[in-house]
Coordinates of C-alpha atoms in Angstrom, one line a residue:
M1 CA -24.3 38.5 33.7
A2 CA -27.1 36.4 31.7
N3 CA -24.2 33.6 32.1
N4 CA -24.0 33.6 35.7
M5 CA -27.9 33.4 35.9
Q6 CA -29.5 29.9 38.0
L7 CA -31.2 27.6 35.9
S8 CA -35.2 27.2 36.4
F9 CA -37.6 24.4 35.3
L10 CA -40.5 25.5 33.6
N11 CA -43.1 24.8 36.9
D12 CA -40.6 27.4 38.8
L13 CA -41.7 29.9 36.6
K14 CA -43.9 33.2 37.6
P15 CA -44.7 36.6 35.6
H16 CA -43.2 38.9 38.3
K17 CA -39.8 38.9 36.6
T18 CA -38.3 39.0 33.1
A19 CA -34.8 37.8 34.6
W20 CA -35.0 33.8 33.9
R21 CA -32.8 31.1 32.4
I22 CA -34.5 28.2 31.5
Q23 CA -33.0 25.0 29.7
V24 CA -35.3 23.7 26.9
K25 CA -36.1 21.7 23.9
I26 CA -37.7 22.9 21.1
L27 CA -40.0 20.5 19.9
H28 CA -41.9 22.3 17.5
S29 CA -42.3 25.8 15.7
W30 CA -44.5 27.6 13.1
R31 CA -45.4 30.9 11.9
F32 CA -48.8 32.6 12.7
F33 CA -50.3 35.4 11.0
M34 CA -53.1 36.7 12.8
K35 CA -55.0 40.1 11.1
G36 CA -54.8 43.3 13.1
V37 CA -51.8 41.8 15.4
G38 CA -49.4 40.6 12.7
E39 CA -47.0 37.4 11.9
S40 CA -45.0 35.9 14.8
M41 CA -43.4 32.7 15.4
E42 CA -44.8 30.1 17.8
L43 CA -43.0 27.6 19.4
I44 CA -43.3 25.0 21.7
L45 CA -40.6 24.0 24.6
S46 CA -40.2 21.1 27.2
D47 CA -37.7 21.1 29.8
A48 CA -35.8 17.8 31.1
H49 CA -38.4 17.1 33.4
G50 CA -41.1 17.3 30.5
T51 CA -42.8 20.3 31.7
K52 CA -43.9 22.1 28.2
I53 CA -45.0 25.4 27.5
H54 CA -45.8 27.9 24.6
A55 CA -43.1 30.7 23.8
S56 CA -44.1 33.3 21.0
C57 CA -41.5 35.6 18.9
K58 CA -43.0 38.4 17.3
K59 CA -41.6 39.4 13.6
T60 CA -39.8 42.1 15.3
Y61 CA -37.3 39.8 17.1
M62 CA -37.8 37.1 14.8
A63 CA -34.7 38.3 12.3
D64 CA -32.4 37.6 15.4
L65 CA -33.8 34.9 17.2
A66 CA -35.2 32.4 14.7
K67 CA -32.3 31.1 13.3
H68 CA -31.7 29.6 17.4
V69 CA -34.6 27.6 17.7
R70 CA -34.0 24.7 15.4
V71 CA -36.9 22.1 16.5
G72 CA -35.4 19.2 18.0
A73 CA -32.1 21.3 19.8
W74 CA -31.5 21.7 23.5
R75 CA -31.0 25.7 23.7
N76 CA -30.5 27.9 27.2
I77 CA -32.5 30.9 27.1
D78 CA -32.2 34.2 29.0
H79 CA -35.0 37.2 29.6
F80 CA -37.9 36.8 28.3
C81 CA -41.9 37.7 29.5
V82 CA -44.0 35.3 31.2
S83 CA -47.6 35.7 31.3
G84 CA -51.0 33.7 31.9
A85 CA -51.9 31.3 28.9
G86 CA -55.3 32.4 28.5
N87 CA -58.3 30.2 28.6
G88 CA -59.0 29.8 24.4
A89 CA -58.8 26.9 22.4
Y90 CA -55.8 25.3 20.6
R91 CA -53.6 25.3 23.8
S92 CA -50.8 23.4 23.4
T93 CA -50.1 22.7 26.7
G94 CA -51.2 22.4 30.1
H95 CA -49.0 25.2 31.7
K96 CA -50.6 28.0 33.1
Y97 CA -48.4 30.3 32.1
R98 CA -46.8 31.2 28.8
L99 CA -43.4 32.8 27.2
A100 CA -42.7 35.6 25.5
F101 CA -39.7 36.6 24.0
I102 CA -38.2 40.3 24.1
H103 CA -35.8 42.6 23.0
S104 CA -33.1 41.3 25.5
T105 CA -34.0 37.7 25.2
K106 CA -30.7 35.4 24.7
I107 CA -30.5 32.5 23.0
S108 CA -27.6 29.9 23.2
E109 CA -26.5 26.4 23.0
S110 CA -27.0 23.6 25.6
T111 CA -24.8 21.5 26.9
L112 CA -28.0 18.5 27.3
H113 CA -28.6 16.2 24.5
D114 CA -31.5 14.0 25.1
D115 CA -33.7 12.6 22.4
N116 CA -36.9 12.1 24.2
M117 CA -39.8 13.2 22.0
F118 CA -41.5 14.3 25.3
L119 CA -44.8 12.4 24.2
N120 CA -48.2 12.7 26.6
I121 CA -50.1 9.7 24.2
V122 CA -53.5 10.0 25.3
D123 CA -55.2 6.2 25.0
F124 CA -58.5 6.1 23.3
D125 CA -60.8 5.0 25.5
S126 CA -59.9 8.9 26.8
I127 CA -60.8 10.4 23.8
Q128 CA -63.9 8.9 23.0
S129 CA -65.0 9.2 26.6
G130 CA -66.0 12.9 25.9
L131 CA -64.4 14.0 29.4
L132 CA -61.4 15.1 28.2
D133 CA -60.8 19.5 27.6
S134 CA -61.5 19.9 23.6
N135 CA -59.1 23.5 24.1
F136 CA -56.0 21.2 24.8
L137 CA -53.8 19.4 21.7
I138 CA -53.3 16.0 22.6
D139 CA -50.7 13.2 20.6
V140 CA -52.4 10.5 19.8
F141 CA -51.1 7.5 17.2
G142 CA -52.0 4.2 15.7
Q143 CA -52.3 2.2 12.3
V144 CA -54.0 4.4 9.3
L145 CA -57.1 2.5 8.5
D146 CA -59.9 3.0 6.2
L147 CA -58.2 5.8 4.2
G148 CA -60.6 7.8 2.5
D149 CA -60.0 9.9 -1.2
L150 CA -58.2 13.4 -1.2
E151 CA -60.8 15.6 -1.3
T152 CA -60.7 19.5 -2.2
I153 CA -63.3 21.4 -0.4
Q154 CA -64.0 24.6 -1.2
C155 CA -63.2 26.9 2.5
T156 CA -64.2 29.8 3.3
G157 CA -63.0 33.2 1.4
G158 CA -62.9 31.0 -2.5
K159 CA -59.7 29.4 -0.5
Q160 CA -59.7 25.1 -1.5
R161 CA -57.7 23.5 1.0
K162 CA -57.1 19.1 0.7
K163 CA -58.9 16.9 3.1
L164 CA -58.3 13.8 4.2
E165 CA -60.6 11.3 6.1
F166 CA -59.1 8.1 7.7
S167 CA -58.9 6.1 11.3
L168 CA -56.8 5.5 13.7
V169 CA -56.4 1.8 15.1
N170 CA -54.5 1.2 18.0
V171 CA -53.2 -2.4 18.9
C172 CA -56.3 -3.2 20.9
G173 CA -58.4 -2.9 17.4
Q174 CA -60.0 0.5 18.8
R175 CA -61.6 2.8 16.0
L176 CA -60.6 6.8 16.4
A177 CA -62.1 8.9 14.0
C178 CA -59.3 11.3 12.0
C179 CA -59.3 14.2 9.3
L180 CA -56.3 15.8 8.1
W181 CA -56.3 19.5 6.4
G182 CA -54.0 20.8 3.9
K183 CA -50.1 19.9 3.6
F184 CA -51.0 17.2 6.7
A185 CA -53.8 15.4 4.4
E186 CA -51.4 15.5 1.1
N187 CA -48.4 14.1 2.9
L188 CA -50.4 11.5 4.8
H189 CA -52.1 10.5 1.8
S190 CA -48.7 9.9 -0.8
V191 CA -46.8 8.1 2.1
C192 CA -50.4 5.4 2.0
Q193 CA -50.2 5.6 -1.6
E194 CA -46.6 4.7 -2.0
T195 CA -46.5 1.9 0.9
E196 CA -47.1 -1.6 1.0
G197 CA -46.9 -2.3 4.4
I198 CA -48.6 -0.5 7.7
V199 CA -48.2 3.3 8.1
L200 CA -48.4 4.4 11.6
C201 CA -49.6 7.7 12.3
L202 CA -47.9 9.9 15.2
L203 CA -50.2 12.9 15.1
R204 CA -49.1 15.6 18.1
F205 CA -50.8 18.8 19.2
A206 CA -53.7 17.9 17.8
K207 CA -57.4 19.2 18.3
I208 CA -60.2 17.4 19.6
G209 CA -63.7 17.9 17.7
Q210 CA -67.4 16.3 16.9
Y211 CA -68.4 15.4 13.7
R212 CA -71.5 14.0 12.9
G213 CA -72.3 13.3 16.4
E214 CA -68.7 11.4 17.2
V215 CA -65.6 12.2 18.1
Q216 CA -62.9 13.2 15.4
I217 CA -59.3 14.1 15.5
S218 CA -57.9 17.1 13.4
N219 CA -55.0 19.2 13.0
A220 CA -54.7 22.6 14.7
F221 CA -53.7 24.4 11.6
D222 CA -49.8 24.6 11.7
A223 CA -49.5 23.9 15.6
S224 CA -50.0 19.9 15.0
Q225 CA -47.0 17.9 13.7
L226 CA -47.8 14.7 11.8
F227 CA -44.6 11.7 11.9
I228 CA -45.4 8.8 9.7
N229 CA -44.5 5.5 11.0
P230 CA -41.9 7.6 13.7
E231 CA -39.2 5.2 15.6
I232 CA -40.8 5.5 18.7
A233 CA -41.3 2.6 21.6
E234 CA -45.4 2.6 21.0
A235 CA -44.8 1.5 17.4
D236 CA -42.9 -1.8 18.8
E237 CA -45.8 -3.8 19.0
F238 CA -47.6 -2.6 15.6
K239 CA -44.2 -3.4 13.7
Q240 CA -43.8 -7.3 15.4
R241 CA -47.5 -7.9 14.5
E242 CA -46.6 -7.0 10.9
T243 CA -43.7 -9.3 10.7
D244 CA -45.6 -12.2 12.3
E245 CA -48.0 -11.8 9.6
S246 CA -45.5 -11.6 6.7
Q247 CA -43.8 -14.8 7.8
A248 CA -47.9 -16.4 8.5
L249 CA -47.8 -18.3 4.8
A250 CA -45.2 -21.1 4.2
I251 CA -46.0 -23.5 1.7
S252 CA -44.6 -26.8 1.6
E253 CA -45.8 -30.3 -0.6
S254 CA -46.9 -33.6 1.0
E255 CA -45.6 -36.8 0.4
D256 CA -48.9 -37.4 -1.5
N257 CA -47.6 -33.9 -3.9
K258 CA -50.6 -32.5 -2.9
L259 CA -50.2 -28.8 -1.8
V260 CA -49.9 -28.2 1.6
L261 CA -50.7 -24.5 2.7
Q262 CA -49.3 -23.8 6.5
I263 CA -50.8 -20.2 7.4
K264 CA -50.5 -18.7 10.7
R265 CA -53.7 -17.3 12.2
D266 CA -53.8 -13.3 11.5
K267 CA -55.6 -10.8 13.9
W268 CA -58.6 -11.3 11.8
M269 CA -58.9 -15.5 12.8
Q270 CA -59.7 -14.8 16.5
Y271 CA -62.9 -13.1 15.5
P272 CA -66.0 -15.9 14.6
Q273 CA -67.2 -16.7 11.2
K274 CA -71.0 -16.1 10.6
H275 CA -72.7 -17.2 8.4
S276 CA -76.1 -15.6 8.2
R277 CA -76.8 -12.9 10.3
V278 CA -73.9 -10.3 11.3
D279 CA -74.5 -9.1 14.9
E280 CA -70.6 -9.5 16.0
I281 CA -68.7 -6.0 16.0
L282 CA -66.2 -8.2 14.4
C283 CA -66.7 -11.1 12.5
R284 CA -65.7 -12.9 9.4
I285 CA -68.0 -14.1 6.6
V286 CA -67.8 -15.6 3.3
A287 CA -69.9 -14.6 0.8
T288 CA -70.1 -14.9 -3.5
I289 CA -71.0 -11.6 -5.1
Y290 CA -74.3 -12.0 -6.9
A291 CA -74.6 -8.7 -8.9
I292 CA -73.6 -5.3 -9.4
D293 CA -75.7 -2.9 -7.3
T294 CA -76.8 0.1 -9.5
D295 CA -79.3 1.4 -6.7
W296 CA -76.4 3.5 -5.3
G297 CA -74.7 6.5 -6.8
W298 CA -71.2 4.8 -6.6
Y299 CA -70.1 5.4 -10.4
Y300 CA -71.3 8.3 -12.4
F301 CA -71.5 9.0 -15.9
G302 CA -69.5 10.2 -18.1
C303 CA -68.6 11.7 -21.6
Q304 CA -66.5 9.7 -23.7
D305 CA -64.4 12.5 -25.3
C306 CA -63.3 14.2 -21.9
N307 CA -64.2 11.5 -19.6
K308 CA -65.2 14.8 -17.3
K309 CA -69.0 13.5 -15.1
V310 CA -71.8 14.5 -16.9
F311 CA -74.9 16.0 -16.1
P312 CA -79.0 15.7 -16.6
H313 CA -81.1 18.6 -18.2
S314 CA -84.6 18.7 -17.9
K315 CA -86.6 20.4 -20.8
I316 CA -90.4 20.8 -21.1
V317 CA -90.7 20.1 -25.3
K318 CA -94.7 19.9 -25.5
K319 CA -98.2 19.8 -23.6
L320 CA -99.7 16.2 -23.8
Y321 CA -103.3 16.5 -22.7
G322 CA -103.0 19.7 -20.8
K323 CA -100.2 18.6 -18.9
D324 CA -96.6 19.1 -19.5
V325 CA -94.2 16.5 -21.0
V326 CA -90.4 16.6 -19.9
T327 CA -87.7 15.1 -21.7
H328 CA -84.4 14.4 -19.7
M329 CA -80.8 15.0 -21.8
W330 CA -77.4 14.9 -20.3
Y331 CA -75.0 17.6 -21.3
C332 CA -71.2 17.8 -20.9
E333 CA -70.2 21.2 -19.7
T334 CA -66.8 20.7 -20.9
C335 CA -67.2 19.9 -24.3
K336 CA -70.6 21.5 -24.7
V337 CA -72.4 19.1 -26.1
K338 CA -75.2 16.7 -25.5
V339 CA -74.6 12.9 -24.5
S340 CA -76.8 10.4 -25.8
S341 CA -79.3 8.1 -23.3
L342 CA -77.3 7.1 -20.4
E343 CA -79.7 5.3 -18.7
D344 CA -78.4 1.4 -19.4
T345 CA -76.0 0.9 -16.8
S346 CA -75.2 -2.5 -17.7
S347 CA -71.8 -1.8 -19.6
F348 CA -69.8 -1.7 -16.4
P349 CA -65.8 -2.4 -16.9
D350 CA -64.3 -5.5 -16.6
A351 CA -62.3 -5.7 -13.7
I352 CA -66.0 -5.2 -11.8
T353 CA -68.3 -7.6 -13.9
T354 CA -65.5 -10.8 -13.4
L355 CA -66.0 -9.9 -10.0
V356 CA -70.0 -11.7 -10.2
G357 CA -69.6 -15.0 -9.2
Q358 CA -66.5 -15.0 -7.2
T359 CA -66.2 -15.9 -3.5
F360 CA -64.5 -14.0 -0.9
M361 CA -64.2 -14.0 3.0
F362 CA -64.9 -10.7 4.3
G363 CA -63.7 -9.2 7.6
V364 CA -66.5 -6.9 8.7
Y365 CA -66.8 -4.8 11.8
I366 CA -69.6 -2.8 13.0
E367 CA -69.9 1.4 13.3
K368 CA -73.0 3.3 14.4
D369 CA -73.6 5.1 11.8
G370 CA -73.2 9.0 13.1
S371 CA -74.8 10.7 9.9
S372 CA -78.3 9.8 11.1
G373 CA -80.5 7.8 13.3
A374 CA -80.1 5.1 10.8
G375 CA -78.8 2.2 13.3
V376 CA -74.9 0.8 12.0
S377 CA -73.1 0.4 9.0
Y378 CA -71.3 -2.6 8.0
K379 CA -67.5 -2.3 7.0
V380 CA -64.7 -4.1 5.5
G381 CA -61.4 -4.5 6.7
K382 CA -60.3 -6.8 4.9
V383 CA -60.4 -9.4 2.2
W384 CA -59.1 -12.5 1.5
K385 CA -58.9 -13.5 -2.0
D386 CA -56.7 -17.0 -2.3
L387 CA -59.3 -19.7 -2.1
R388 CA -57.0 -22.5 -2.1
M389 CA -55.6 -21.7 1.3
L390 CA -56.6 -24.0 4.4
M391 CA -56.4 -22.1 7.9
L392 CA -54.7 -24.3 9.7
G393 CA -55.8 -23.0 13.4
E394 CA -58.3 -23.9 15.9
N395 CA -61.7 -23.3 15.2
S396 CA -61.5 -22.5 11.3
E397 CA -64.2 -24.1 9.1
S398 CA -63.9 -25.0 5.4
Y399 CA -65.7 -24.3 2.9
S400 CA -66.7 -25.4 -0.4
V401 CA -66.1 -23.0 -3.1
P402 CA -68.9 -22.6 -5.9
N403 CA -67.6 -24.8 -9.4
Q404 CA -64.4 -25.1 -8.1
G405 CA -64.4 -28.3 -6.8
I406 CA -61.8 -27.9 -3.6
E407 CA -62.7 -27.2 -0.3
A408 CA -60.8 -24.0 1.3
S409 CA -61.0 -21.3 3.7
P410 CA -59.7 -18.0 1.8
L411 CA -57.0 -16.0 3.0
L412 CA -55.0 -13.0 1.9
L413 CA -55.7 -9.8 0.5
E414 CA -55.4 -6.6 2.2
A415 CA -57.9 -4.3 1.6
Q416 CA -57.3 -0.4 1.1
G417 CA -58.9 1.8 3.5
D418 CA -60.4 3.5 0.2
E419 CA -61.9 0.7 -0.7
S420 CA -63.9 -0.1 2.4
V421 CA -67.5 -1.1 1.9
S422 CA -70.4 0.4 4.0
T423 CA -74.0 -1.2 4.3
P424 CA -76.5 1.5 5.9
S425 CA -78.8 -0.4 8.0
S426 CA -81.4 1.5 6.5
K427 CA -80.7 0.3 2.6
R428 CA -81.6 -3.2 3.8
K429 CA -84.7 -2.5 5.9
G430 CA -86.3 -1.4 2.9
D431 CA -86.7 0.2 -0.7
H432 CA -88.6 3.2 0.9
Q433 CA -86.8 4.4 3.5
E434 CA -85.0 7.9 3.3
L435 CA -81.1 6.8 2.9
P436 CA -78.5 8.0 5.5
E437 CA -76.1 10.8 4.2
L438 CA -72.6 8.7 2.7
E439 CA -69.4 8.9 4.5
S440 CA -66.5 9.4 2.6
T441 CA -65.3 5.8 3.4
S442 CA -68.7 4.1 2.1
K443 CA -69.1 5.7 -1.3
K444 CA -67.7 3.1 -3.4
R445 CA -70.4 0.6 -1.8
A446 CA -70.2 -1.0 -5.7
L447 CA -71.3 -5.2 -4.9
K448 CA -73.8 -6.4 -3.1
L449 CA -72.6 -10.1 -1.6
S450 CA -74.9 -12.4 -0.7
K451 CA -75.6 -16.1 -1.4
W452 CA -74.0 -17.6 1.4
R453 CA -72.7 -20.6 1.3
R454 CA -71.6 -23.7 4.1
S455 CA -69.4 -26.3 3.1
E456 CA -71.6 -28.8 4.7
N457 CA -74.6 -28.0 2.2
D458 CA -71.7 -28.2 -1.0
S459 CA -70.5 -31.5 0.8
S460 CA -74.2 -32.7 0.6
N461 CA -74.9 -31.9 -2.9
R462 CA -71.5 -33.6 -4.3
A463 CA -72.9 -37.0 -2.3
K464 CA -76.1 -36.9 -4.2
Q465 CA -74.3 -36.7 -7.1

C-alpha cells in the first residue's frame, strides 16, 4: 500500500493526516538530549525544489530508522506526523510545520540523485542590518581572517569548552564577526594552522547573535554544519583571486644585470597609501618599529623552571611613620617558590627585539570598537616585509628604506589572523584615560609603529650629502 502512495512536496504537507509520502535529501542529522524528554535524532530534509523541513525521531524508533538516514542520501519517507514548528529559537528552517517519525514510518532508497546542497547563503549586509529574525538559523560563507587563539572557557556546570573567534570576509572585503565553540572551533583552528593558502568557511544553520554591541555569527550547538574549503560555486571567485596572487611575482634580470621585480597588484594595492593620519577604512602605511611597547599586557612573566605564569603577591612587612609598607613579590603556584624581582622588561626574546629599527608596509583597516565607547580600533590585515621589491603599478609610490640604500615599495609577508595588531583610539588620546577591554584579536599588540618616512625626505637628505 505504501508504495502506491503519491509523492508530495514539502510545501503541500498538512497536519490532518499521517499517510504522506515524500522524496527528500538528508541535509543534516545530529543527536539531541533534553532533560526530562530524553534523547532524539534531529534531521534537516530538503525536497527537489529546495524546500526544507525539520524532522525528529525519538529514541524508541532510532534503532530501526537511524541507519537509513545517511547525510547526503535521497530517501522516500512514508507515514509520519506533521505538526506546527513553533516560535522558539534555533529554528533550522522557515517551514511552518515539522515532522516526527512514528511507529509506522518507513524509509526506503529513492531513485532521485542530486548533489545540490540547497544552500541559502545570506549576504553580509542583510546580516549586519539587524533586520533578520535571529530565531532562524542561516548559511554564511567567506574567507577566514583575524583568527584568534583557541581558548578554553569554563562554562556553567563546570564544563570546559573550546572557543575560537575570527572574521569571515566576503569577496567585497566586508567583515563579519564569528565565534565557534567545541569541535567546530577545534576543527577550524587545526585546518588554519596546517593550511598555507586561504581558508574558506561555509557555516550552515548558524546562529545570529550579539556580542559587545555587534552582530556575531556562531554555531547553534550540533545543529550547525561546518564545511572548510567547500567545492561550491561561491568559492570560485576566492580561488581565482588566490591563483592571481600566487602568480603575482615574476623575477627577471634586466640588461644592466639589475634585479627587476614585476609584481602584479594584489587587492591591497587598490587602497591608498597614508603617511600620517589614518582616516581611511582600508589603507596602506609604511612604518618603522621604534620601540617595544611595555605598557600593555600582551606578555606575561613566567617561572624559569616550569615556564608557567607567575603572579604578584603583596605583603605588609612593617610600619614606617605610622603607615604600612607593602612589598610586592612574585610567586610561582606550580613550583611553590618565590621568584626574583620581575620589574625589568628589557630582556625580550631576540625574535622581538630584532624587529626594532626595521621598516614594513602594513595593510590597515579600521573597525568600530564595540566593547566600549572608545571609538575605533586599527587592525593590521597584511604585512609586507621584503623591501627590495618594486611595485610596478599605477599610483604606487617608492619609499627610501633607512640604512639600506635602496628605494622600494615593500611586499609580501602575509599576516596571520592571530598576529593582527589593534590600537584602540583611547590609548592614543592620552595616557590617563581608561583603556577599553581588549578583543581576542588585539591582545598581542606588541609594537609601537612610528617614524613614518617618505622617500622625498630621504632623497633630499642624500642630495645634501
